[in-house]
């Protein structure tokens, strides 16, 4: 099984169009050692030909162009994207669905009932797509049961309800429900190996630590290094946890959580905000991650499990 990281950045991408934080400015003027990143998405395949797209980012057309495997060209109109699964209803995870409207058959779309509500109402993407290719919905259970992906034999998933937040446009922003945000356990039925993906994660519970301990690889929330990163740069009034993201550093932070996993688990941070100092490849923060055996995802990263 393969995971291809299509976009490793959080909402806004890196550099962000209107941002002049030290990272965005430094990347633009070449004064820092860092790489540009598109917005949050991965693709998963058992065959290398048909793929499950996990999240549809606003940058999807660029990501498809950068990933020849997603265009196997078996017919005059064709795509390697067989189905799309959504982790939440955030703008950076769903907007790309509109770019898939030229499909000639309904788009197989997997999400929780809570996410389907947000994208048919607050941001009515599925209603809009009903006038184009249409959507073939599959509701994802959050009771721990396994879901097979339509059109993708060999790919099986399990979801885990996570503590995080629905998007700012959701009527449930202030009143989160289980199912607004999920973590995804991907199974390789051939080898028995598992991978865990959670780009938005506000709390690492004991249950989650046990799930992650049983995985070959985990890709988890790498949005912010510090709790007050956006506030300190004067970019937002909100702290990391107000936005549903556990910061990496500090007591109880993601580094401390990942340190509890067995040494055989490959640990990767993903969904990285452009303000995060770990984006700078020769920074002290990056060196600290290396010392803890934690990797930083990049666009085009290929992970086998
Ligand atoms: C988030 O996960 O908090 C997002 O990246 C926000 C957004 O897309 O605006
Ligand atoms: Mn996001
Ligand atoms: Zn920035």
Coordinates of N, CA, C and O and ligand atoms in Angstrom, one line a residue, residues 10-11 40 90 92-93 245 271, ligand 2:
X10 N -1.1 23.4 5.9 CA -2.5 23.7 6.5 C -3.1 24.7 5.5 O -2.6 25.1 4.5
X11 N -4.4 25.1 5.9 CA -5.1 26.0 5.1 C -4.3 27.3 4.8 O -3.6 27.8 5.7
X40 N -3.5 20.7 2.3 CA -3.7 19.4 2.9 C -4.5 18.3 2.2 O -5.7 18.4 2.0
X90 N -13.6 21.3 6.6 CA -12.8 22.5 6.5 C -12.6 22.9 5.1 O -12.4 22.1 4.2
X92 N -10.0 23.9 3.5 CA -8.8 23.4 2.9 C -8.9 21.9 2.6 O -8.1 21.3 1.9
X93 N -10.0 21.2 3.0 CA -10.2 19.8 2.8 C -11.3 19.5 1.8 O -11.5 18.3 1.4
X245 N -6.1 22.5 17.1 CA -4.8 21.9 16.8 C -3.9 21.9 18.0 O -3.6 22.9 18.6
X271 N 0.1 18.7 7.6 CA -0.9 19.8 7.8 C -0.2 20.9 8.6 O -0.5 21.3 9.7
Ligands
LIG2 MN1 -6.9 22.6 7.8

